[in-house]
CSV table of N, CA and C in Angstrom, one decimal:
chain,number,residue,atom,x,y,z
V,1,UNK,N,-114.9,262.2,42.4
V,1,UNK,CA,-114.6,262.9,41.2
V,1,UNK,C,-113.3,262.3,40.6
V,2,UNK,N,-113.2,262.0,39.4
V,2,UNK,CA,-112.0,261.4,38.8
V,2,UNK,C,-110.9,262.4,38.7
V,3,UNK,N,-109.7,261.9,38.6
V,3,UNK,CA,-108.5,262.7,38.4
V,3,UNK,C,-108.5,263.4,37.1
V,4,UNK,N,-109.0,262.8,36.1
V,4,UNK,CA,-109.1,263.5,34.8
V,4,UNK,C,-110.0,264.7,34.8
V,5,UNK,N,-111.1,264.6,35.5
V,5,UNK,CA,-112.0,265.7,35.6
V,5,UNK,C,-111.4,266.9,36.4
V,6,UNK,N,-110.6,266.6,37.4
V,6,UNK,CA,-109.9,267.6,38.2
V,6,UNK,C,-108.9,268.3,37.3
V,7,UNK,N,-108.2,267.5,36.4
V,7,UNK,CA,-107.2,268.1,35.5
V,7,UNK,C,-107.9,269.1,34.5
V,8,UNK,N,-109.1,268.7,34.0
V,8,UNK,CA,-109.8,269.5,33.0
V,8,UNK,C,-110.3,270.8,33.7
V,9,UNK,N,-110.8,270.7,34.9
V,9,UNK,CA,-111.3,271.9,35.7
V,9,UNK,C,-110.1,272.8,36.0
V,10,UNK,N,-109.0,272.3,36.4
V,10,UNK,CA,-107.9,273.1,36.7
V,10,UNK,C,-107.3,273.7,35.4
V,11,UNK,N,-107.4,273.1,34.3
V,11,UNK,CA,-107.0,273.7,33.0
V,11,UNK,C,-107.9,274.9,32.7
V,12,UNK,N,-109.2,274.8,32.9
V,12,UNK,CA,-110.1,275.9,32.7
V,12,UNK,C,-109.7,277.1,33.7
V,13,UNK,N,-109.5,276.7,34.9
V,13,UNK,CA,-109.1,277.8,35.9
V,13,UNK,C,-107.8,278.4,35.6
V,14,UNK,N,-106.8,277.7,35.1
V,14,UNK,CA,-105.5,278.2,34.7
V,14,UNK,C,-105.7,279.2,33.5
V,15,UNK,N,-106.6,278.9,32.6
V,15,UNK,CA,-106.9,279.8,31.5
V,15,UNK,C,-107.5,281.1,32.0
V,16,UNK,N,-108.3,281.0,33.0
V,16,UNK,CA,-108.9,282.2,33.6
V,16,UNK,C,-107.9,283.1,34.3
V,17,UNK,N,-106.9,282.4,35.0
V,17,UNK,CA,-105.9,283.2,35.6
V,17,UNK,C,-105.0,284.0,34.6
V,18,UNK,N,-104.7,283.3,33.5
V,18,UNK,CA,-103.8,284.0,32.5
V,18,UNK,C,-104.6,285.2,31.9
V,19,UNK,N,-105.9,285.0,31.6
V,19,UNK,CA,-106.6,286.0,31.0
V,19,UNK,C,-106.9,287.2,31.9
V,20,UNK,N,-107.3,286.9,33.2
V,20,UNK,CA,-107.5,287.9,34.1
V,20,UNK,C,-106.3,288.7,34.5
V,21,UNK,N,-105.2,288.0,34.6
V,21,UNK,CA,-103.9,288.8,34.8
V,21,UNK,C,-103.6,289.8,33.7
V,22,UNK,N,-103.8,289.3,32.5
V,22,UNK,CA,-103.6,290.2,31.4
V,22,UNK,C,-104.6,291.4,31.4
V,23,UNK,N,-105.9,291.1,31.7
V,23,UNK,CA,-106.9,292.2,31.7
V,23,UNK,C,-106.6,293.2,32.9
V,24,UNK,N,-106.3,292.6,34.1
V,24,UNK,CA,-106.1,293.5,35.2
V,24,UNK,C,-104.8,294.3,35.1
V,25,UNK,N,-103.8,293.8,34.5
V,25,UNK,CA,-102.5,294.5,34.5
V,25,UNK,C,-102.1,295.1,33.2
V,26,UNK,N,-102.9,294.8,32.2
V,26,UNK,CA,-102.6,295.2,30.8
V,26,UNK,C,-102.9,296.7,30.5
V,27,UNK,N,-103.7,297.3,31.4
V,27,UNK,CA,-104.1,298.7,31.1
V,27,UNK,C,-103.1,299.6,31.7
V,28,UNK,N,-102.7,300.5,30.9
V,28,UNK,CA,-101.7,301.5,31.4
V,28,UNK,C,-102.3,302.9,31.3
V,29,UNK,N,-102.4,303.6,32.4
V,29,UNK,CA,-103.0,305.0,32.3
V,29,UNK,C,-101.9,306.1,32.3
V,30,UNK,N,-100.7,305.7,32.1
V,30,UNK,CA,-99.6,306.7,32.0
V,30,UNK,C,-98.8,306.9,33.3
V,31,UNK,N,-99.4,306.7,34.4
V,31,UNK,CA,-98.7,307.0,35.7
V,31,UNK,C,-98.3,305.6,36.3
V,32,UNK,N,-97.1,305.6,36.7
V,32,UNK,CA,-96.6,304.3,37.4
V,32,UNK,C,-97.1,304.3,38.8
V,33,UNK,N,-97.6,303.1,39.2
V,33,UNK,CA,-98.1,302.8,40.5
V,33,UNK,C,-97.4,301.6,41.1
V,34,UNK,N,-97.6,301.3,42.3
V,34,UNK,CA,-96.9,300.2,42.9
V,34,UNK,C,-97.4,298.9,42.4
V,35,UNK,N,-98.6,298.8,41.9
V,35,UNK,CA,-99.1,297.5,41.4
V,35,UNK,C,-98.8,297.3,39.9
V,36,UNK,N,-98.1,298.2,39.3
V,36,UNK,CA,-97.8,298.0,37.9
V,36,UNK,C,-96.6,297.1,37.8
V,37,UNK,N,-96.6,296.3,36.7
V,37,UNK,CA,-95.5,295.4,36.4
V,37,UNK,C,-94.9,295.8,35.0
V,38,UNK,N,-93.7,295.3,34.8
V,38,UNK,CA,-93.1,295.6,33.5
V,38,UNK,C,-93.9,294.9,32.4
V,39,UNK,N,-93.9,295.5,31.2
V,39,UNK,CA,-94.6,294.9,30.1
V,39,UNK,C,-94.1,293.5,29.7
V,40,UNK,N,-92.8,293.4,29.8
V,40,UNK,CA,-92.2,292.1,29.4
V,40,UNK,C,-92.6,290.9,30.3
V,41,UNK,N,-92.7,291.2,31.6
V,41,UNK,CA,-93.2,290.1,32.5
V,41,UNK,C,-94.6,289.7,32.1
V,42,UNK,N,-95.4,290.7,31.9
V,42,UNK,CA,-96.8,290.5,31.5
V,42,UNK,C,-96.9,289.8,30.2
V,43,UNK,N,-96.1,290.2,29.2
V,43,UNK,CA,-96.1,289.5,27.9
V,43,UNK,C,-95.6,288.1,28.0
V,44,UNK,N,-94.6,287.8,28.9
V,44,UNK,CA,-94.1,286.4,29.1
V,44,UNK,C,-95.3,285.6,29.7
V,45,UNK,N,-95.9,286.1,30.7
V,45,UNK,CA,-97.0,285.5,31.4
V,45,UNK,C,-98.1,285.1,30.4
V,46,UNK,N,-98.5,286.1,29.6
V,46,UNK,CA,-99.6,285.9,28.7
V,46,UNK,C,-99.2,285.0,27.6
V,47,UNK,N,-98.1,285.2,27.0
V,47,UNK,CA,-97.7,284.4,25.8
V,47,UNK,C,-97.4,283.0,26.2
V,48,UNK,N,-96.7,282.7,27.3
V,48,UNK,CA,-96.5,281.4,27.8
V,48,UNK,C,-97.8,280.7,28.2
V,49,UNK,N,-98.6,281.5,28.8
V,49,UNK,CA,-99.9,280.9,29.2
V,49,UNK,C,-100.8,280.5,28.1
V,50,UNK,N,-100.9,281.4,27.0
V,50,UNK,CA,-101.7,281.0,25.8
V,50,UNK,C,-101.1,279.8,25.1
V,51,UNK,N,-99.8,279.8,25.0
V,51,UNK,CA,-99.1,278.6,24.3
V,51,UNK,C,-99.3,277.4,25.2
V,52,UNK,N,-99.1,277.5,26.5
V,52,UNK,CA,-99.2,276.3,27.4
V,52,UNK,C,-100.7,275.8,27.3
V,53,UNK,N,-101.6,276.7,27.3
V,53,UNK,CA,-103.0,276.2,27.2
V,53,UNK,C,-103.3,275.5,25.9
V,54,UNK,N,-102.9,276.0,24.8
V,54,UNK,CA,-103.2,275.4,23.5
V,54,UNK,C,-102.5,274.0,23.5
V,55,UNK,N,-101.2,274.0,23.8
V,55,UNK,CA,-100.4,272.7,23.8
V,55,UNK,C,-101.0,271.7,24.7
V,56,UNK,N,-101.4,272.1,25.9
V,56,UNK,CA,-101.9,271.2,26.9
V,56,UNK,C,-103.2,270.7,26.5
V,57,UNK,N,-104.1,271.5,25.9
V,57,UNK,CA,-105.4,271.0,25.4
V,57,UNK,C,-105.2,270.0,24.3
V,58,UNK,N,-104.3,270.3,23.4
V,58,UNK,CA,-104.0,269.4,22.3
V,58,UNK,C,-103.5,268.1,22.9
V,59,UNK,N,-102.6,268.1,23.9
V,59,UNK,CA,-102.1,266.9,24.5
V,59,UNK,C,-103.2,266.1,25.2
V,60,UNK,N,-104.2,266.8,25.8
V,60,UNK,CA,-105.2,266.1,26.5
V,60,UNK,C,-106.2,265.5,25.6
V,61,UNK,N,-106.5,266.1,24.5
V,61,UNK,CA,-107.6,265.6,23.6
V,61,UNK,C,-107.1,264.7,22.5
V,62,UNK,N,-105.9,264.9,22.1
V,62,UNK,CA,-105.3,264.1,20.9
V,62,UNK,C,-105.0,262.7,21.4
V,63,UNK,N,-105.2,261.7,20.5
V,63,UNK,CA,-104.8,260.3,20.9
V,63,UNK,C,-103.3,260.2,21.2
V,64,UNK,N,-103.0,259.4,22.2
V,64,UNK,CA,-101.6,259.3,22.6
V,64,UNK,C,-100.6,258.7,21.6
V,65,UNK,N,-101.2,257.9,20.7
V,65,UNK,CA,-100.3,257.3,19.7
V,65,UNK,C,-100.0,258.1,18.5
V,66,UNK,N,-100.5,259.4,18.4
V,66,UNK,CA,-100.2,260.3,17.3
V,66,UNK,C,-99.1,261.3,17.7
V,67,UNK,N,-98.6,262.0,16.7
V,67,UNK,CA,-97.6,263.0,16.9
V,67,UNK,C,-98.1,264.1,17.8
V,68,UNK,N,-99.4,264.5,17.6
V,68,UNK,CA,-100.0,265.6,18.4
V,68,UNK,C,-100.2,265.2,19.8
V,69,UNK,N,-100.5,264.0,20.1
V,69,UNK,CA,-100.7,263.6,21.5
V,69,UNK,C,-99.5,262.9,22.2
V,70,UNK,N,-98.4,263.1,21.6
V,70,UNK,CA,-97.2,262.4,22.2
V,70,UNK,C,-96.7,263.0,23.5
V,71,UNK,N,-95.9,262.3,24.1
V,71,UNK,CA,-95.4,262.7,25.5
V,71,UNK,C,-94.5,263.9,25.4
V,72,UNK,N,-93.8,264.1,24.3
V,72,UNK,CA,-93.0,265.4,24.1
V,72,UNK,C,-93.9,266.6,24.2
V,73,UNK,N,-95.0,266.6,23.6
V,73,UNK,CA,-96.0,267.7,23.7
V,73,UNK,C,-96.4,268.0,25.1
V,74,UNK,N,-96.6,266.9,25.9
V,74,UNK,CA,-97.0,267.1,27.3
V,74,UNK,C,-95.9,267.7,28.1
V,75,UNK,N,-94.7,267.3,27.9
V,75,UNK,CA,-93.6,267.8,28.6
V,75,UNK,C,-93.4,269.3,28.3
V,76,UNK,N,-93.5,269.7,27.0
V,76,UNK,CA,-93.3,271.1,26.6
V,76,UNK,C,-94.4,271.9,27.2
V,77,UNK,N,-95.7,271.4,27.2
V,77,UNK,CA,-96.8,272.1,27.8
V,77,UNK,C,-96.6,272.3,29.3
V,78,UNK,N,-96.1,271.3,30.0
V,78,UNK,CA,-95.8,271.4,31.4
V,78,UNK,C,-94.7,272.4,31.7
V,79,UNK,N,-93.7,272.4,30.9
V,79,UNK,CA,-92.6,273.4,31.1
V,79,UNK,C,-93.2,274.8,31.0
V,80,UNK,N,-94.0,275.0,30.0
V,80,UNK,CA,-94.6,276.3,29.8
V,80,UNK,C,-95.6,276.7,31.0
V,81,UNK,N,-96.3,275.7,31.5
V,81,UNK,CA,-97.1,276.0,32.7
V,81,UNK,C,-96.3,276.4,33.9
V,82,UNK,N,-95.1,275.7,34.0
V,82,UNK,CA,-94.2,276.1,35.1
V,82,UNK,C,-93.7,277.5,34.9
V,83,UNK,N,-93.4,277.9,33.7
V,83,UNK,CA,-93.0,279.3,33.4
V,83,UNK,C,-94.1,280.3,33.8
V,84,UNK,N,-95.3,280.0,33.4
V,84,UNK,CA,-96.5,280.8,33.8
V,84,UNK,C,-96.6,280.9,35.3
V,85,UNK,N,-96.5,279.8,36.0
V,85,UNK,CA,-96.7,279.9,37.4
V,85,UNK,C,-95.6,280.7,38.1
V,86,UNK,N,-94.3,280.5,37.7
V,86,UNK,CA,-93.2,281.2,38.3
V,86,UNK,C,-93.3,282.7,38.0
V,87,UNK,N,-93.6,283.0,36.7
V,87,UNK,CA,-93.7,284.5,36.4
V,87,UNK,C,-94.9,285.1,37.1
V,88,UNK,N,-95.9,284.3,37.3
V,88,UNK,CA,-97.1,284.8,38.1
V,88,UNK,C,-96.7,285.2,39.5
V,89,UNK,N,-95.8,284.3,40.1
V,89,UNK,CA,-95.4,284.6,41.5
V,89,UNK,C,-94.5,285.8,41.5
V,90,UNK,N,-93.7,286.0,40.5
V,90,UNK,CA,-92.9,287.2,40.4
V,90,UNK,C,-93.7,288.5,40.2
V,91,UNK,N,-94.8,288.4,39.4
V,91,UNK,CA,-95.7,289.5,39.3
V,91,UNK,C,-96.4,289.7,40.6
V,92,UNK,N,-96.7,288.7,41.3
V,92,UNK,CA,-97.4,288.8,42.6
V,92,UNK,C,-96.5,289.5,43.7
V,93,UNK,N,-95.2,289.4,43.5
V,93,UNK,CA,-94.2,290.0,44.4
V,93,UNK,C,-94.3,291.5,44.5
V,94,UNK,N,-95.0,292.1,43.5
V,94,UNK,CA,-95.1,293.6,43.6
V,94,UNK,C,-95.8,294.1,44.8
V,95,UNK,N,-96.6,293.3,45.4
V,95,UNK,CA,-97.3,293.7,46.6
V,95,UNK,C,-96.5,293.5,47.9
V,96,UNK,N,-95.3,293.0,47.8
V,96,UNK,CA,-94.5,292.9,49.0
V,96,UNK,C,-94.2,294.3,49.6
V,97,UNK,N,-94.3,294.4,50.9
V,97,UNK,CA,-94.0,295.7,51.5
V,97,UNK,C,-92.6,296.2,51.1
V,98,UNK,N,-92.5,297.5,50.8
V,98,UNK,CA,-91.2,298.0,50.5
V,98,UNK,C,-90.9,299.2,51.5
V,99,UNK,N,-89.7,299.4,51.8
V,99,UNK,CA,-89.3,300.5,52.7
V,99,UNK,C,-88.2,301.4,52.0
V,100,UNK,N,-88.2,302.6,52.4
V,100,UNK,CA,-87.2,303.4,51.8
V,100,UNK,C,-87.7,304.8,51.6
V,101,UNK,N,-86.9,305.7,51.1
V,101,UNK,CA,-87.2,307.1,51.0
V,101,UNK,C,-88.3,307.3,49.9
V,102,UNK,N,-88.3,306.6,48.9
V,102,UNK,CA,-89.2,306.8,47.8
V,102,UNK,C,-90.3,305.7,47.7
V,103,UNK,N,-90.4,304.8,48.7
V,103,UNK,CA,-91.4,303.8,48.6
V,103,UNK,C,-92.8,304.3,48.7
V,104,UNK,N,-93.7,303.7,48.0
V,104,UNK,CA,-95.1,304.1,48.0
V,104,UNK,C,-95.8,303.2,49.0
V,105,UNK,N,-96.8,303.8,49.6
V,105,UNK,CA,-97.7,303.1,50.5
V,105,UNK,C,-98.5,302.1,49.7
V,106,UNK,N,-99.0,301.0,50.3
V,106,UNK,CA,-99.8,300.0,49.6
V,106,UNK,C,-101.1,300.7,49.1
V,107,UNK,N,-101.5,300.2,48.0
V,107,UNK,CA,-102.7,300.8,47.4
V,107,UNK,C,-103.8,299.6,47.3
V,108,UNK,N,-105.0,300.1,47.2
V,108,UNK,CA,-106.1,299.1,47.0
V,108,UNK,C,-106.1,298.6,45.6
V,109,UNK,N,-106.4,297.4,45.4
V,109,UNK,CA,-106.6,296.8,44.1
V,109,UNK,C,-108.0,297.2,43.6
V,110,UNK,N,-108.2,297.3,42.3
V,110,UNK,CA,-109.6,297.7,41.9
V,110,UNK,C,-110.6,296.6,41.9
V,111,UNK,N,-110.2,295.3,41.9
V,111,UNK,CA,-111.1,294.2,41.9
V,111,UNK,C,-111.2,293.5,43.3
V,112,UNK,N,-110.4,293.9,44.2
V,112,UNK,CA,-110.5,293.4,45.5
V,112,UNK,C,-109.7,294.3,46.4
V,113,UNK,N,-109.8,294.0,47.7
V,113,UNK,CA,-109.1,294.9,48.7
V,113,UNK,C,-107.7,294.3,48.8
V,114,UNK,N,-106.7,294.8,48.1
V,114,UNK,CA,-105.3,294.4,48.2
V,114,UNK,C,-105.1,293.2,47.3
V,115,UNK,N,-104.1,292.4,47.5
V,115,UNK,CA,-103.7,291.4,46.6
V,115,UNK,C,-104.4,290.1,46.8
V,116,UNK,N,-105.5,290.0,47.5
V,116,UNK,CA,-106.1,288.7,47.8
V,116,UNK,C,-106.5,287.9,46.6
V,117,UNK,N,-107.1,288.5,45.6
V,117,UNK,CA,-107.4,287.8,44.4
V,117,UNK,C,-106.2,287.2,43.6
V,118,UNK,N,-105.2,288.0,43.6
V,118,UNK,CA,-103.9,287.6,42.9
V,118,UNK,C,-103.2,286.5,43.7
V,119,UNK,N,-103.2,286.6,45.0
V,119,UNK,CA,-102.6,285.5,45.8
V,119,UNK,C,-103.4,284.2,45.6
V,120,UNK,N,-104.7,284.3,45.6
V,120,UNK,CA,-105.5,283.1,45.4
V,120,UNK,C,-105.2,282.5,44.0
V,121,UNK,N,-105.2,283.4,43.0
V,121,UNK,CA,-105.0,283.0,41.6
V,121,UNK,C,-103.7,282.3,41.3
V,122,UNK,N,-102.6,283.0,41.8
V,122,UNK,CA,-101.3,282.5,41.5
V,122,UNK,C,-100.8,281.4,42.4
V,123,UNK,N,-101.3,281.5,43.6
V,123,UNK,CA,-101.1,280.3,44.5
V,123,UNK,C,-101.8,279.1,44.0
V,124,UNK,N,-103.0,279.3,43.5
V,124,UNK,CA,-103.8,278.2,42.9
V,124,UNK,C,-103.1,277.7,41.6
V,125,UNK,N,-102.5,278.6,40.9
V,125,UNK,CA,-101.8,278.3,39.6
V,125,UNK,C,-100.6,277.3,39.9
V,126,UNK,N,-99.9,277.6,41.0
V,126,UNK,CA,-98.7,276.8,41.3
V,126,UNK,C,-99.3,275.4,41.7
V,127,UNK,N,-100.3,275.3,42.5
V,127,UNK,CA,-100.9,274.1,42.9
V,127,UNK,C,-101.5,273.3,41.7
V,128,UNK,N,-102.1,274.1,40.8
V,128,UNK,CA,-102.7,273.4,39.6
V,128,UNK,C,-101.6,272.8,38.7
V,129,UNK,N,-100.5,273.6,38.6
V,129,UNK,CA,-99.4,273.0,37.7
V,129,UNK,C,-98.8,271.8,38.4
V,130,UNK,N,-98.7,271.8,39.7
V,130,UNK,CA,-98.2,270.7,40.4
V,130,UNK,C,-99.1,269.5,40.2
V,131,UNK,N,-100.4,269.7,40.2
V,131,UNK,CA,-101.4,268.6,39.9
V,131,UNK,C,-101.2,268.1,38.4
V,132,UNK,N,-101.0,269.1,37.5
V,132,UNK,CA,-100.8,268.7,36.1
V,132,UNK,C,-99.6,267.8,36.0
V,133,UNK,N,-98.5,268.2,36.7
V,133,UNK,CA,-97.2,267.4,36.6
V,133,UNK,C,-97.5,266.0,37.2
V,134,UNK,N,-98.1,266.0,38.4
V,134,UNK,CA,-98.4,264.7,39.0
V,134,UNK,C,-99.3,263.8,38.0
V,135,UNK,N,-100.3,264.4,37.4
V,135,UNK,CA,-101.2,263.7,36.5
V,135,UNK,C,-100.4,263.2,35.3
V,136,UNK,N,-99.5,264.0,34.8
V,136,UNK,CA,-98.7,263.5,33.7
V,136,UNK,C,-97.8,262.4,34.0
V,137,UNK,N,-97.0,262.6,35.1
V,137,UNK,CA,-96.0,261.5,35.5
V,137,UNK,C,-96.7,260.2,36.0
V,138,UNK,N,-97.9,260.3,36.5
V,138,UNK,CA,-98.6,259.1,37.0
V,138,UNK,C,-99.5,258.5,35.9
V,139,UNK,N,-99.5,259.1,34.7
V,139,UNK,CA,-100.2,258.6,33.5
V,139,UNK,C,-101.7,258.7,33.7
V,140,UNK,N,-102.2,259.7,34.5
V,140,UNK,CA,-103.6,259.9,34.6
V,140,UNK,C,-104.2,260.5,33.4
V,141,UNK,N,-103.4,261.4,32.7
V,141,UNK,CA,-103.8,262.0,31.5
V,141,UNK,C,-103.0,261.5,30.3
């Protein structure tokens, strides 16, 4: 499989991670739970993810000799992807065990048992963004 195909597949998977994170954590039922995250973190993750996806796709499909396909656009998109990956890891940190008088016990996630799906998604996001960075710097894309 060519490196370009891997980049395109990882781009699609990154879009899925951003959307599913928003869907899973965007619902608020009024009561705070251990798996809830602040709205700002979720907004940064979703906003940076949407913008990174659009810019990255434009960078991938636009000819390199035009303003839309220039290297600056690729660098900006990569920077946004790194923001998405790091904020995703911060969101993932909500499942770390906590101790103390008011600490809540771990709860089950509604789509999986525990944080497994989120660990897979956000760990994969970091790996995917590292592949994007490698592909950009080695001129694969």
